[in-house]
Short mmCIF file of C-alpha atoms in Angstrom, two decimals:
data_model
loop_
_atom_site.label_atom_id
_atom_site.label_comp_id
_atom_site.label_asym_id
_atom_site.label_seq_id
_atom_site.Cartn_x
_atom_site.Cartn_y
_atom_site.Cartn_z
CA MET U 1 -34.55 -24.89 -19.80
CA SER U 2 -38.28 -24.48 -19.03
CA SER U 3 -39.74 -26.15 -15.94
CA ASP U 4 -41.71 -28.54 -18.18
CA LEU U 5 -38.58 -29.62 -20.07
CA LYS U 6 -36.69 -29.96 -16.81
CA THR U 7 -39.46 -32.17 -15.34
CA ASN U 8 -39.59 -34.28 -18.48
CA LEU U 9 -35.80 -34.74 -18.38
CA LEU U 10 -35.86 -35.90 -14.76
CA ILE U 11 -38.72 -38.32 -15.53
CA LYS U 12 -36.77 -39.68 -18.51
CA ILE U 13 -33.61 -40.23 -16.45
CA LYS U 14 -35.56 -41.99 -13.71
CA LYS U 15 -37.50 -44.10 -16.19
CA GLU U 16 -34.32 -45.20 -17.93
CA ASN U 17 -32.82 -46.01 -14.50
CA ARG U 18 -29.51 -44.34 -15.27
CA MET U 19 -27.20 -41.62 -14.01
CA PRO U 20 -27.63 -38.22 -15.69
CA THR U 21 -25.00 -37.32 -18.30
CA LEU U 22 -22.57 -34.47 -17.74
CA ASN U 23 -24.47 -32.30 -20.22
CA GLU U 24 -27.73 -32.97 -18.43
CA ILE U 25 -26.22 -31.97 -15.07
CA SER U 26 -24.74 -28.91 -16.75
CA PHE U 27 -28.25 -27.88 -17.84
CA GLN U 28 -29.47 -28.33 -14.26
CA ILE U 29 -26.67 -26.09 -13.01
CA LYS U 30 -27.51 -23.45 -15.58
CA ASP U 31 -31.12 -23.49 -14.36
CA LYS U 32 -29.95 -23.26 -10.77
CA LYS U 33 -27.71 -20.29 -11.69
CA ALA U 34 -30.72 -18.34 -12.95
CA GLU U 35 -32.55 -19.20 -9.74
CA VAL U 36 -29.83 -18.30 -7.22
CA SER U 37 -28.13 -15.29 -8.88
CA ASN U 38 -30.31 -12.60 -7.33
CA GLU U 39 -29.89 -14.02 -3.82
CA ASN U 40 -26.17 -14.89 -4.09
CA ARG U 41 -26.83 -18.56 -3.27
CA PHE U 42 -24.01 -19.74 -5.49
CA SER U 43 -22.91 -22.29 -2.88
CA GLU U 44 -25.90 -24.38 -4.05
CA ILE U 45 -24.26 -24.69 -7.47
CA ILE U 46 -21.03 -25.90 -5.85
CA ASP U 47 -23.08 -28.41 -3.84
CA ILE U 48 -24.54 -29.85 -7.07
CA PHE U 49 -21.05 -30.10 -8.56
CA ILE U 50 -19.74 -31.98 -5.50
CA LYS U 51 -22.76 -34.31 -5.31
CA ASP U 52 -23.29 -35.15 -8.98
CA ILE U 53 -20.02 -34.44 -10.83
CA ASP U 54 -16.95 -34.61 -8.58
CA LYS U 55 -15.30 -38.07 -8.77
CA LYS U 56 -18.00 -39.26 -11.17
CA PHE U 57 -16.53 -37.65 -14.28
CA SER U 58 -12.93 -37.11 -15.27
CA SER U 59 -11.33 -33.66 -15.25
CA ALA U 60 -10.85 -33.98 -19.02
CA GLN U 61 -14.59 -34.54 -19.51
CA ILE U 62 -15.48 -31.57 -17.32
CA ALA U 63 -12.91 -29.33 -19.03
CA GLU U 64 -14.55 -29.93 -22.41
CA ASN U 65 -17.83 -28.40 -21.20
CA ASP U 66 -17.30 -24.63 -21.40
CA PHE U 67 -20.75 -23.82 -19.99
CA LEU U 68 -20.15 -25.96 -16.91
CA VAL U 69 -16.61 -24.65 -16.34
CA SER U 70 -17.73 -21.02 -16.60
CA ASP U 71 -20.69 -21.60 -14.22
CA ILE U 72 -18.49 -23.19 -11.53
CA LEU U 73 -15.79 -20.53 -11.92
CA ASN U 74 -18.48 -17.81 -11.81
CA SER U 75 -19.88 -19.34 -8.60
CA PHE U 76 -16.50 -19.21 -6.87
CA TYR U 77 -16.06 -15.62 -8.07
CA ASN U 78 -19.46 -14.54 -6.69
CA LEU U 79 -18.77 -16.36 -3.42
CA LYS U 80 -15.51 -14.32 -3.22
CA LYS U 81 -13.53 -17.57 -3.04
CA TYR U 82 -11.08 -16.39 -5.65
CA GLU U 83 -8.26 -18.80 -4.81
CA LYS U 84 -10.63 -21.74 -5.16
CA GLY U 85 -11.66 -20.43 -8.59
CA ILE U 86 -8.03 -20.23 -9.69
CA ASN U 87 -7.24 -23.68 -8.31
CA PHE U 88 -10.34 -25.10 -10.00
CA ILE U 89 -8.84 -24.23 -13.39
CA ASP U 90 -5.15 -24.83 -12.62
CA ASN U 91 -5.12 -27.85 -10.36
CA TYR U 92 -8.50 -29.58 -10.47
CA LEU U 93 -9.09 -29.39 -14.23
CA LYS U 94 -5.39 -28.84 -15.07
CA ILE U 95 -6.25 -26.57 -17.99
CA ASP U 96 -3.50 -24.53 -19.62
CA LEU U 97 -4.83 -20.97 -19.97
CA ARG U 98 -3.36 -20.83 -23.48
CA ASN U 99 -5.71 -23.64 -24.51
CA ILE U 100 -8.89 -21.89 -23.32
CA ASN U 101 -10.76 -20.35 -26.25
CA ASN U 102 -13.72 -19.11 -24.20
CA SER U 103 -13.22 -15.38 -23.56
CA PHE U 104 -15.71 -15.40 -20.66
CA ILE U 105 -13.72 -18.08 -18.78
CA ILE U 106 -10.40 -16.29 -19.34
CA ASN U 107 -11.85 -12.99 -18.14
CA LEU U 108 -13.44 -14.63 -15.08
CA TYR U 109 -10.11 -16.28 -14.22
CA GLY U 110 -8.43 -12.87 -14.50
CA LYS U 111 -11.02 -11.32 -12.17
CA CYS U 112 -10.44 -14.09 -9.63
CA LEU U 113 -6.69 -13.51 -9.85
CA TYR U 114 -6.75 -9.73 -9.43
CA ASN U 115 -9.17 -9.99 -6.48
CA TYR U 116 -6.92 -12.63 -4.94
CA LEU U 117 -4.01 -10.20 -5.33
CA LYS U 118 -6.07 -7.56 -3.52
CA ILE U 119 -6.52 -9.95 -0.59
CA LYS U 120 -2.79 -10.65 -0.57
CA ASN U 121 -2.19 -6.90 -0.38
CA ASN U 122 -4.53 -6.48 2.59
CA LYS U 123 -2.83 -8.21 5.50
CA ASN U 124 -5.88 -7.74 7.73
CA SER U 125 -8.04 -9.89 5.49
CA PHE U 126 -5.34 -12.38 4.43
CA GLY U 127 -6.58 -15.85 5.13
CA GLU U 128 -10.20 -14.72 5.33
CA GLU U 129 -11.30 -17.23 2.69
CA GLU U 130 -9.62 -20.09 4.47
CA TYR U 131 -11.49 -19.44 7.72
CA SER U 132 -14.84 -19.12 5.95
CA SER U 133 -14.39 -22.21 3.78
CA ASN U 134 -17.07 -24.84 3.65
CA GLU U 135 -15.65 -28.27 4.49
CA THR U 136 -17.59 -29.80 1.59
CA GLU U 137 -15.37 -27.86 -0.82
CA ASP U 138 -12.18 -29.74 0.08
CA PHE U 139 -12.08 -31.16 -3.45
CA ILE U 140 -10.18 -27.95 -4.30
CA ASP U 141 -7.05 -27.31 -2.27
CA GLU U 142 -6.39 -23.79 -1.00
CA ALA U 143 -3.21 -21.85 -0.36
CA ILE U 144 -1.10 -23.49 -3.06
CA ILE U 145 -0.72 -20.56 -5.45
CA GLY U 146 0.64 -18.00 -3.02
CA ASP U 147 4.29 -17.80 -4.05
CA ILE U 148 5.42 -14.74 -6.00
CA ASP U 149 6.82 -16.70 -8.94
CA SER U 150 3.51 -18.48 -9.48
CA LEU U 151 1.47 -15.28 -9.26
CA TYR U 152 3.89 -13.51 -11.60
CA ASN U 153 3.65 -16.27 -14.22
CA LYS U 154 -0.14 -16.33 -14.08
CA THR U 155 -0.40 -12.54 -14.33
CA LYS U 156 2.13 -12.34 -17.16
CA LEU U 157 0.33 -15.06 -19.15
CA LEU U 158 -3.07 -13.43 -18.71
CA LEU U 159 -1.74 -10.05 -19.83
CA GLN U 160 -0.45 -11.76 -22.98
CA ILE U 161 -3.82 -13.37 -23.67
CA LEU U 162 -6.21 -10.52 -22.79
CA ASP U 163 -6.46 -7.47 -25.04
CA ILE U 164 -6.66 -4.20 -23.12
CA LYS U 165 -8.18 -2.51 -26.18
CA ASP U 166 -11.18 -4.84 -25.83
CA LYS U 167 -13.63 -3.03 -23.50
CA TYR U 168 -14.68 -6.40 -22.10
CA HIS U 169 -11.12 -7.07 -20.92
CA TYR U 170 -10.02 -3.52 -20.00
CA VAL U 171 -10.82 -3.57 -16.27
CA THR U 172 -9.36 -7.06 -15.81
CA VAL U 173 -6.08 -6.14 -17.51
CA LYS U 174 -5.78 -2.84 -15.62
CA GLU U 175 -6.57 -4.41 -12.23
CA LEU U 176 -4.22 -7.34 -12.82
CA CYS U 177 -1.36 -4.98 -13.59
CA PHE U 178 -1.87 -2.53 -10.72
CA ASN U 179 -2.69 -5.14 -8.08
CA PHE U 180 0.37 -7.22 -8.95
CA VAL U 181 2.54 -4.11 -8.56
CA LYS U 182 0.87 -3.37 -5.19
CA LEU U 183 1.68 -6.94 -4.11
CA ILE U 184 5.35 -6.38 -4.94
CA VAL U 185 5.25 -3.09 -3.00
CA SER U 186 3.87 -4.95 0.04
CA VAL U 187 6.46 -7.76 -0.05
CA GLN U 188 9.36 -5.45 -1.08
CA THR U 189 10.98 -8.00 -3.38
CA HIS U 190 11.01 -9.07 -7.06
CA TRP U 191 10.86 -5.50 -8.37
CA ASP U 192 12.03 -6.80 -11.76
CA TYR U 193 8.75 -8.73 -11.98
CA ALA U 194 6.81 -5.54 -11.27
CA LEU U 195 8.67 -3.64 -14.01
CA GLU U 196 8.02 -6.36 -16.57
CA ILE U 197 4.32 -6.51 -15.67
CA ILE U 198 3.79 -2.75 -15.84
CA ASP U 199 5.80 -2.46 -19.05
CA SER U 200 3.56 -5.08 -20.65
CA ILE U 201 0.87 -2.37 -20.82
CA ASN U 202 1.08 0.65 -23.11
CA PRO U 203 0.00 3.60 -20.93
CA GLU U 204 -1.64 5.19 -23.97
CA ASP U 205 -4.21 2.39 -23.81
CA LEU U 206 -5.23 3.45 -20.29
CA SER U 207 -7.96 5.94 -19.44
CA LYS U 208 -6.75 9.50 -18.85
CA GLU U 209 -9.97 10.49 -17.07
CA PRO U 210 -9.88 10.96 -13.28
CA TYR U 211 -12.68 9.29 -11.35
CA MET U 212 -14.44 9.75 -8.03
CA GLY U 213 -13.60 7.46 -5.14
CA THR U 214 -13.84 7.29 -1.35
CA ILE U 215 -10.80 7.89 0.86
CA LYS U 216 -11.30 7.82 4.64
CA GLY U 217 -15.05 8.21 4.15
CA ARG U 218 -14.78 11.28 1.90
CA GLN U 219 -15.45 11.50 -1.83
CA LYS U 220 -12.36 12.61 -3.75
CA GLU U 221 -11.25 12.86 -7.34
CA LEU U 222 -8.68 10.12 -7.89
CA ALA U 223 -5.87 9.74 -10.37
CA SER U 224 -6.62 8.30 -13.80
CA HIS U 225 -5.30 4.85 -14.68
CA TYR U 226 -2.84 6.61 -17.00
CA GLU U 227 -1.45 8.75 -14.16
CA THR U 228 -1.28 5.76 -11.81
CA TRP U 229 0.77 3.79 -14.36
CA PHE U 230 3.47 6.49 -14.44
CA ALA U 231 3.51 6.91 -10.65
CA GLN U 232 3.92 3.18 -10.14
CA ARG U 233 6.65 2.85 -12.75
CA SER U 234 8.64 5.68 -11.16
CA LYS U 235 8.52 3.90 -7.79
CA ILE U 236 9.54 0.56 -9.32
CA LEU U 237 12.60 2.06 -11.02
CA PHE U 238 13.73 3.60 -7.74
CA GLU U 239 13.23 0.41 -5.74
CA MET U 240 15.21 -1.53 -8.36
CA GLY U 241 18.13 0.84 -7.82
CA ASN U 242 17.93 2.24 -11.35
CA TYR U 243 18.54 5.75 -10.01
CA ALA U 244 19.69 7.45 -13.22
CA GLU U 245 16.72 6.08 -15.18
CA CYS U 246 14.31 6.85 -12.34
CA LEU U 247 15.67 10.40 -12.17
CA SER U 248 15.15 11.18 -15.87
CA PHE U 249 11.79 9.35 -15.98
CA SER U 250 10.48 11.18 -12.89
CA GLN U 251 11.72 14.58 -14.02
CA LYS U 252 9.83 14.13 -17.30
CA LEU U 253 6.65 13.28 -15.37
CA LEU U 254 6.87 16.63 -13.60
CA SER U 255 7.80 18.64 -16.71
CA ASP U 256 4.94 17.04 -18.66
CA ASN U 257 2.54 17.73 -15.76
CA ILE U 258 1.31 14.12 -15.72
CA LEU U 259 0.97 13.74 -11.93
CA ASN U 260 -1.91 15.74 -10.47
CA HIS U 261 -3.67 13.54 -7.89
CA ARG U 262 -3.11 11.87 -4.52
CA ASP U 263 0.07 13.91 -3.97
CA TYR U 264 1.82 11.86 -6.68
CA ASP U 265 3.76 14.98 -7.69
CA ILE U 266 5.05 15.52 -4.13
CA TRP U 267 6.21 11.92 -3.82
CA CYS U 268 7.80 12.20 -7.25
CA VAL U 269 9.81 15.25 -6.10
CA ARG U 270 10.91 13.21 -3.08
CA ARG U 271 11.91 10.28 -5.30
CA ILE U 272 13.99 12.59 -7.49
CA ALA U 273 15.70 13.92 -4.36
CA LEU U 274 16.44 10.40 -3.13
CA CYS U 275 17.90 9.52 -6.54
CA TYR U 276 20.25 12.49 -6.18
CA SER U 277 21.17 11.31 -2.69
CA GLN U 278 22.00 7.82 -3.96
CA MET U 279 24.13 9.44 -6.67
CA LYS U 280 25.94 11.46 -3.92
CA GLU U 281 24.50 14.78 -5.14
CA TYR U 282 23.52 15.68 -1.58
CA ASN U 283 22.83 19.41 -2.08
CA LEU U 284 20.40 18.64 -4.92
CA ALA U 285 18.80 15.99 -2.68
CA ILE U 286 18.33 18.55 0.10
CA GLU U 287 16.78 21.03 -2.35
CA GLY U 288 14.18 18.47 -3.42
CA LEU U 289 13.43 17.23 0.09
CA LEU U 290 12.92 20.79 1.33
CA LYS U 291 10.27 21.20 -1.40
CA SER U 292 8.57 17.99 -0.27
CA VAL U 293 8.59 18.93 3.43
CA LYS U 294 6.76 22.17 2.62
CA PHE U 295 3.78 20.06 1.59
CA LYS U 296 4.19 17.06 3.88
CA LYS U 297 5.35 17.38 7.47
CA VAL U 298 5.91 13.63 7.84
CA TRP U 299 8.69 12.17 9.95
CA PHE U 300 10.42 10.08 7.29
CA LEU U 301 10.84 13.08 4.97
CA GLN U 302 12.38 15.02 7.84
CA LYS U 303 14.64 12.04 8.60
CA GLU U 304 15.80 11.94 4.96
CA LEU U 305 16.57 15.65 5.11
CA ALA U 306 18.52 15.12 8.33
CA GLU U 307 20.51 12.29 6.73
CA ASN U 308 21.54 14.44 3.77
CA TYR U 309 22.46 17.44 5.94
CA PHE U 310 24.60 15.05 8.01
CA LEU U 311 26.37 13.84 4.87
CA ILE U 312 27.42 17.39 3.93
CA GLY U 313 28.54 18.13 7.49
CA ASP U 314 25.73 20.56 8.38
CA TYR U 315 25.08 18.97 11.76
CA LYS U 316 22.90 21.75 13.18
CA SER U 317 20.43 21.48 10.29
CA SER U 318 20.62 17.71 10.53
CA LEU U 319 19.73 17.83 14.24
CA LYS U 320 16.83 20.24 13.65
CA TYR U 321 15.08 17.96 11.16
CA ALA U 322 15.99 14.79 13.04
CA LEU U 323 14.40 16.14 16.23
CA ASP U 324 11.36 17.29 14.23
CA ALA U 325 11.07 13.72 12.95
CA ALA U 326 11.41 12.39 16.51
CA LEU U 327 8.49 14.55 17.66
CA GLY U 328 6.36 13.71 14.61
CA SER U 329 3.69 11.02 14.51
CA GLY U 330 4.67 7.54 13.42
CA GLU U 331 5.27 4.18 15.05
CA LEU U 332 8.30 4.28 17.32
CA LYS U 333 9.56 0.88 16.15
CA PHE U 334 10.21 2.27 12.68
CA LYS U 335 12.30 5.14 14.06
CA TRP U 336 15.25 3.28 15.55
CA GLU U 337 17.55 4.38 12.68
CA LEU U 338 16.41 7.97 13.20
CA PHE U 339 17.48 7.79 16.85
CA TYR U 340 20.82 6.30 15.81
CA LEU U 341 21.25 9.24 13.42
CA ILE U 342 20.49 11.66 16.29
CA TYR U 343 23.16 9.84 18.35
CA GLU U 344 25.73 10.32 15.56
CA THR U 345 24.76 13.97 15.08
CA LEU U 346 24.91 14.83 18.78
CA GLU U 347 28.32 13.14 18.99
CA LYS U 348 29.53 15.46 16.24
CA LEU U 349 28.09 18.44 18.12
CA GLY U 350 29.64 17.34 21.42
CA ASN U 351 26.38 16.72 23.30
CA HIS U 352 27.38 13.37 24.80
CA GLU U 353 24.62 13.19 27.43
CA TYR U 354 21.78 13.18 24.91
CA SER U 355 23.76 11.30 22.27
CA LEU U 356 23.94 8.32 24.66
CA ILE U 357 20.21 8.63 25.40
CA SER U 358 19.54 8.43 21.66
CA LEU U 359 21.86 5.44 21.24
CA LYS U 360 20.19 3.61 24.12
CA LEU U 361 16.75 4.39 22.67
CA ALA U 362 17.71 2.96 19.26
CA ALA U 363 18.92 -0.23 20.96
CA ALA U 364 15.94 -0.43 23.33
CA ILE U 365 13.47 -0.30 20.44
CA ARG U 366 15.11 -3.23 18.63
CA ILE U 367 15.35 -5.23 21.87
CA ASN U 368 11.71 -4.44 22.68
CA GLU U 369 10.65 -5.69 19.23
CA LYS U 370 12.85 -8.80 19.68
CA TRP U 371 14.90 -7.77 16.65
CA LYS U 372 18.57 -8.61 16.32
CA LEU U 373 20.86 -5.64 17.00
CA ARG U 374 22.53 -4.32 13.86
CA GLU U 375 26.33 -4.35 13.75
CA LYS U 376 26.67 -0.56 13.93
CA LEU U 377 24.48 -0.50 17.05
CA THR U 378 26.47 -3.27 18.72
CA GLN U 379 29.78 -1.53 17.98
CA SER U 380 28.55 1.83 19.30
CA LEU U 381 27.16 0.27 22.48
CA ALA U 382 30.47 -1.50 23.08
CA LYS U 383 32.41 1.72 22.43
CA HIS U 384 30.52 3.46 25.26
CA ASN U 385 30.37 0.37 27.52
CA ILE U 386 26.58 0.50 27.62
CA ALA U 387 24.84 -2.47 29.23
CA LEU U 388 21.58 -3.66 27.70
CA ASP U 389 19.85 -4.22 31.04
CA ASP U 390 16.92 -2.02 32.07
CA LEU U 391 16.66 -0.01 28.84
CA ASN U 392 13.14 1.43 28.95
CA VAL U 393 11.82 2.75 25.64
CA ASN U 394 9.28 5.20 27.12
CA THR U 395 11.71 6.65 29.69
CA LEU U 396 14.41 7.18 27.07
CA LYS U 397 11.95 8.69 24.57
CA ASN U 398 10.65 11.16 27.18
CA LYS U 399 14.22 12.25 27.94
CA LEU U 400 14.96 12.78 24.25
CA ASP U 401 11.70 14.75 23.86
CA GLU U 402 13.03 17.12 26.53
CA LEU U 403 15.92 17.96 24.23
CA ALA U 404 13.63 18.27 21.21
CA TYR U 405 11.24 20.65 22.97
CA SER U 406 14.12 22.71 24.40
CA GLN U 407 15.09 23.60 20.83
CA LEU U 408 11.65 25.06 20.07
CA ASN U 409 10.40 28.65 20.17
CA LYS U 410 8.17 30.02 22.95
CA GLY U 411 5.14 32.22 22.34
CA ILE U 412 1.53 33.06 23.23
CA ILE U 413 -1.60 32.27 21.23
CA LYS U 414 -3.08 35.64 20.32
CA ASP U 415 -5.79 34.75 17.82
CA TYR U 416 -7.65 31.53 17.05
CA ASN U 417 -10.55 30.89 14.63
CA ALA U 418 -12.22 27.71 15.89
CA GLU U 419 -14.47 27.44 12.83
CA LYS U 420 -11.65 27.68 10.29
CA ARG U 421 -9.21 25.92 12.64
CA PHE U 422 -6.26 28.25 12.41
CA GLY U 423 -4.68 30.98 14.50
CA PHE U 424 -1.60 33.08 15.24
CA ILE U 425 1.14 32.89 17.84
CA GLU U 426 2.96 35.98 19.06
CA PHE U 427 6.68 35.65 19.78
CA ASN U 428 9.75 37.91 19.63
CA ASP U 429 7.62 40.92 18.59
CA SER U 430 6.21 39.06 15.60
CA ARG U 431 3.30 36.74 14.70
CA ILE U 432 3.32 33.32 13.09
CA PHE U 433 0.45 31.33 11.57
CA PHE U 434 -0.51 27.84 12.80
CA ARG U 435 -3.15 25.23 11.95
CA ALA U 436 -5.23 23.37 14.55
CA SER U 437 -3.87 20.11 13.13
CA SER U 438 -0.38 21.21 14.35
CA TYR U 439 -1.56 21.51 17.97
CA LYS U 440 -0.31 18.66 20.19
CA GLY U 441 -3.46 18.10 22.19
CA ASN U 442 -7.22 18.55 21.95
CA ALA U 443 -7.67 21.51 19.59
CA SER U 444 -11.25 22.06 20.85
CA GLN U 445 -9.72 23.10 24.21
CA LEU U 446 -7.26 25.51 22.63
CA LYS U 447 -7.51 29.01 24.18
CA VAL U 448 -6.25 32.47 23.33
CA GLY U 449 -3.59 33.54 25.84
CA GLU U 450 -2.08 30.08 26.24
CA ARG U 451 1.70 29.88 26.40
CA VAL U 452 3.07 27.40 23.89
CA ILE U 453 6.28 26.07 22.39
CA PHE U 454 6.50 25.40 18.65
CA ALA U 455 8.76 24.66 15.69
CA GLU U 456 8.71 26.80 12.56
CA ASP U 457 9.19 25.92 8.93
CA THR U 458 7.99 26.82 5.46
CA ASP U 459 4.34 25.93 4.84
CA TYR U 460 2.39 25.82 1.58
CA ASP U 461 -1.25 26.87 1.30
CA PRO U 462 -2.78 24.80 -1.54
CA VAL U 463 -5.82 27.12 -1.74
CA LYS U 464 -3.88 30.39 -1.97
CA LYS U 465 -0.98 28.62 -3.72
CA LYS U 466 1.39 30.57 -1.55
CA GLU U 467 4.35 29.81 0.72
CA SER U 468 4.71 31.26 4.20
CA LEU U 469 6.38 30.58 7.51
CA ALA U 470 4.17 28.54 9.85
CA ALA U 471 4.31 26.98 13.31
CA TYR U 472 3.92 23.26 13.92
CA PHE U 473 4.39 20.90 16.90
CA VAL U 474 2.47 23.51 18.88
CA LYS U 475 2.39 22.37 22.53
CA ARG U 476 0.95 24.07 25.61
CA ILE U 477 3.37 24.82 28.45
CA ASN U 478 2.66 25.89 32.04
#
C-alpha cells in the first residue's frame, strides 16, 4: 500500500469514528513488514498484533486471513522464537495443519519446527527463547509442545503434507527428518519413531552431492544428505536392537561404498562389530573393532574390544585394551563400567591388589556423581568387605594409572620433526613412529633424547593409505 493510500485509509477510519477492520490492520502489518525486514525489527509487527488484534478478533476470524497468519508466523520465525510460531498456529489459532492450503504457511511452520528441534538438540541453548521472551508476548504460551509424542506427530504430519520433490519444500523436509532423528539420539528413547520418520523419505529423493561446511573452525567437505540418511538409519536399527537387520543393512552400505565422509564408514564398521557381539559372534566382533581402533584411538572403542576379549577368555588382551581405554581421554564419570571390567579381568588374572583398586574406583565415581550403585557393584563390594567411606576418585585413578603405565614400553626419542609433528622412538634395538598428538604433555616442549614410556598398536596413515605400527600414550619419564 502506498503512503498516500495508507494516509487516506487512516483519515477515513478516523472520520468514520470506528475501529479498523481486520483486513485493514492486515494491510498495515504488511506495510510494516516491508519497513522492518531489512533491520530485523519484526517485534514491531508482533506489537501491532497484540495492540490491535489480540482479544479484539476471534481466532477463527484471524485464521481466515492467510496474509495476516503468514506475516505473524514469519515474524516469530525471523525473531528466532520458533516455539511461539508453532504455538501460534496450534494453540492460539487452533488450526489443523491438514486444513491449511497456503504452501507458504505450511513451509514456515515446518521451518519453525525443525529449528525448534535444533534447539532441543543443543542442551546449552535449551531454554534460550524463554529467557529472552518479551513479557508482552504472553498471549502465546511457551514450553507446551516439548514432549516427544507431540513433536513426532507434528513432524510426521508435515512430512505427509510437504513434497520433498518440490524444491521449495526440499530443505524443510530434509531438516525436519534429520533434526528429529538427532533429537531421538539425544534423548535415547523412541527409536521406533525415528525409524518411521526416516523411512518416510525415499533416499533417492535426497541430494547425493557433498557440500562444504565448518567443523571446529575449519572448512571441510561434508556428507551428502543421501549419505547422511543411510548413516542415520544404520544407527537407528542398532539402537532398536534389530541387530540382524542392522548387520545386513550396514554391510551393504560398505560394499556399495555409500559412506565416505565424517568417518561414517569407520563407525559403520564398529556398528557391524557390535551387532556381531550382540549375536554372540565375539571373534567377528573383535575383528571389526580392531579395524576401527586402527583409525580411532578412542577409549570406548578400546573398552568394547576389551569386553569382547573378556568374553572369549583372552584376559591378557582384554586387560591391554581396557588399560589403554583407562589412559585415554574422556570424562571419568562415563568410565565406571570400564573400571569394573578391569576389576573383573584382574580378578581372572590373579592381581587382587589392583583389582580392588579398580572396583573401588568404579564405586567412587558413582558415589561422587550421586548415582545409585548398580547391583553388580554392590555385590562385589560386599564380597570383598569394602567400606564406602573415604573413597577418593583421584587417588584411586592415580594408583590404577601406575599399573597402566607399568605395562608400557620404554624408549628414547631419537628424531622429531616439529613442523610436521611426528617423530621416532628407539627401543629394543628398533624404531617406532609416533605423532605429536600422542604425546601426553606439551608437544612444543618435546625434545630429542627424552626418555619416554608408550603403548604400541596398529596405526593407519590416511594420506599414504598404509598400515604400520605406531606409538601412542607417549609420556616423558625421569
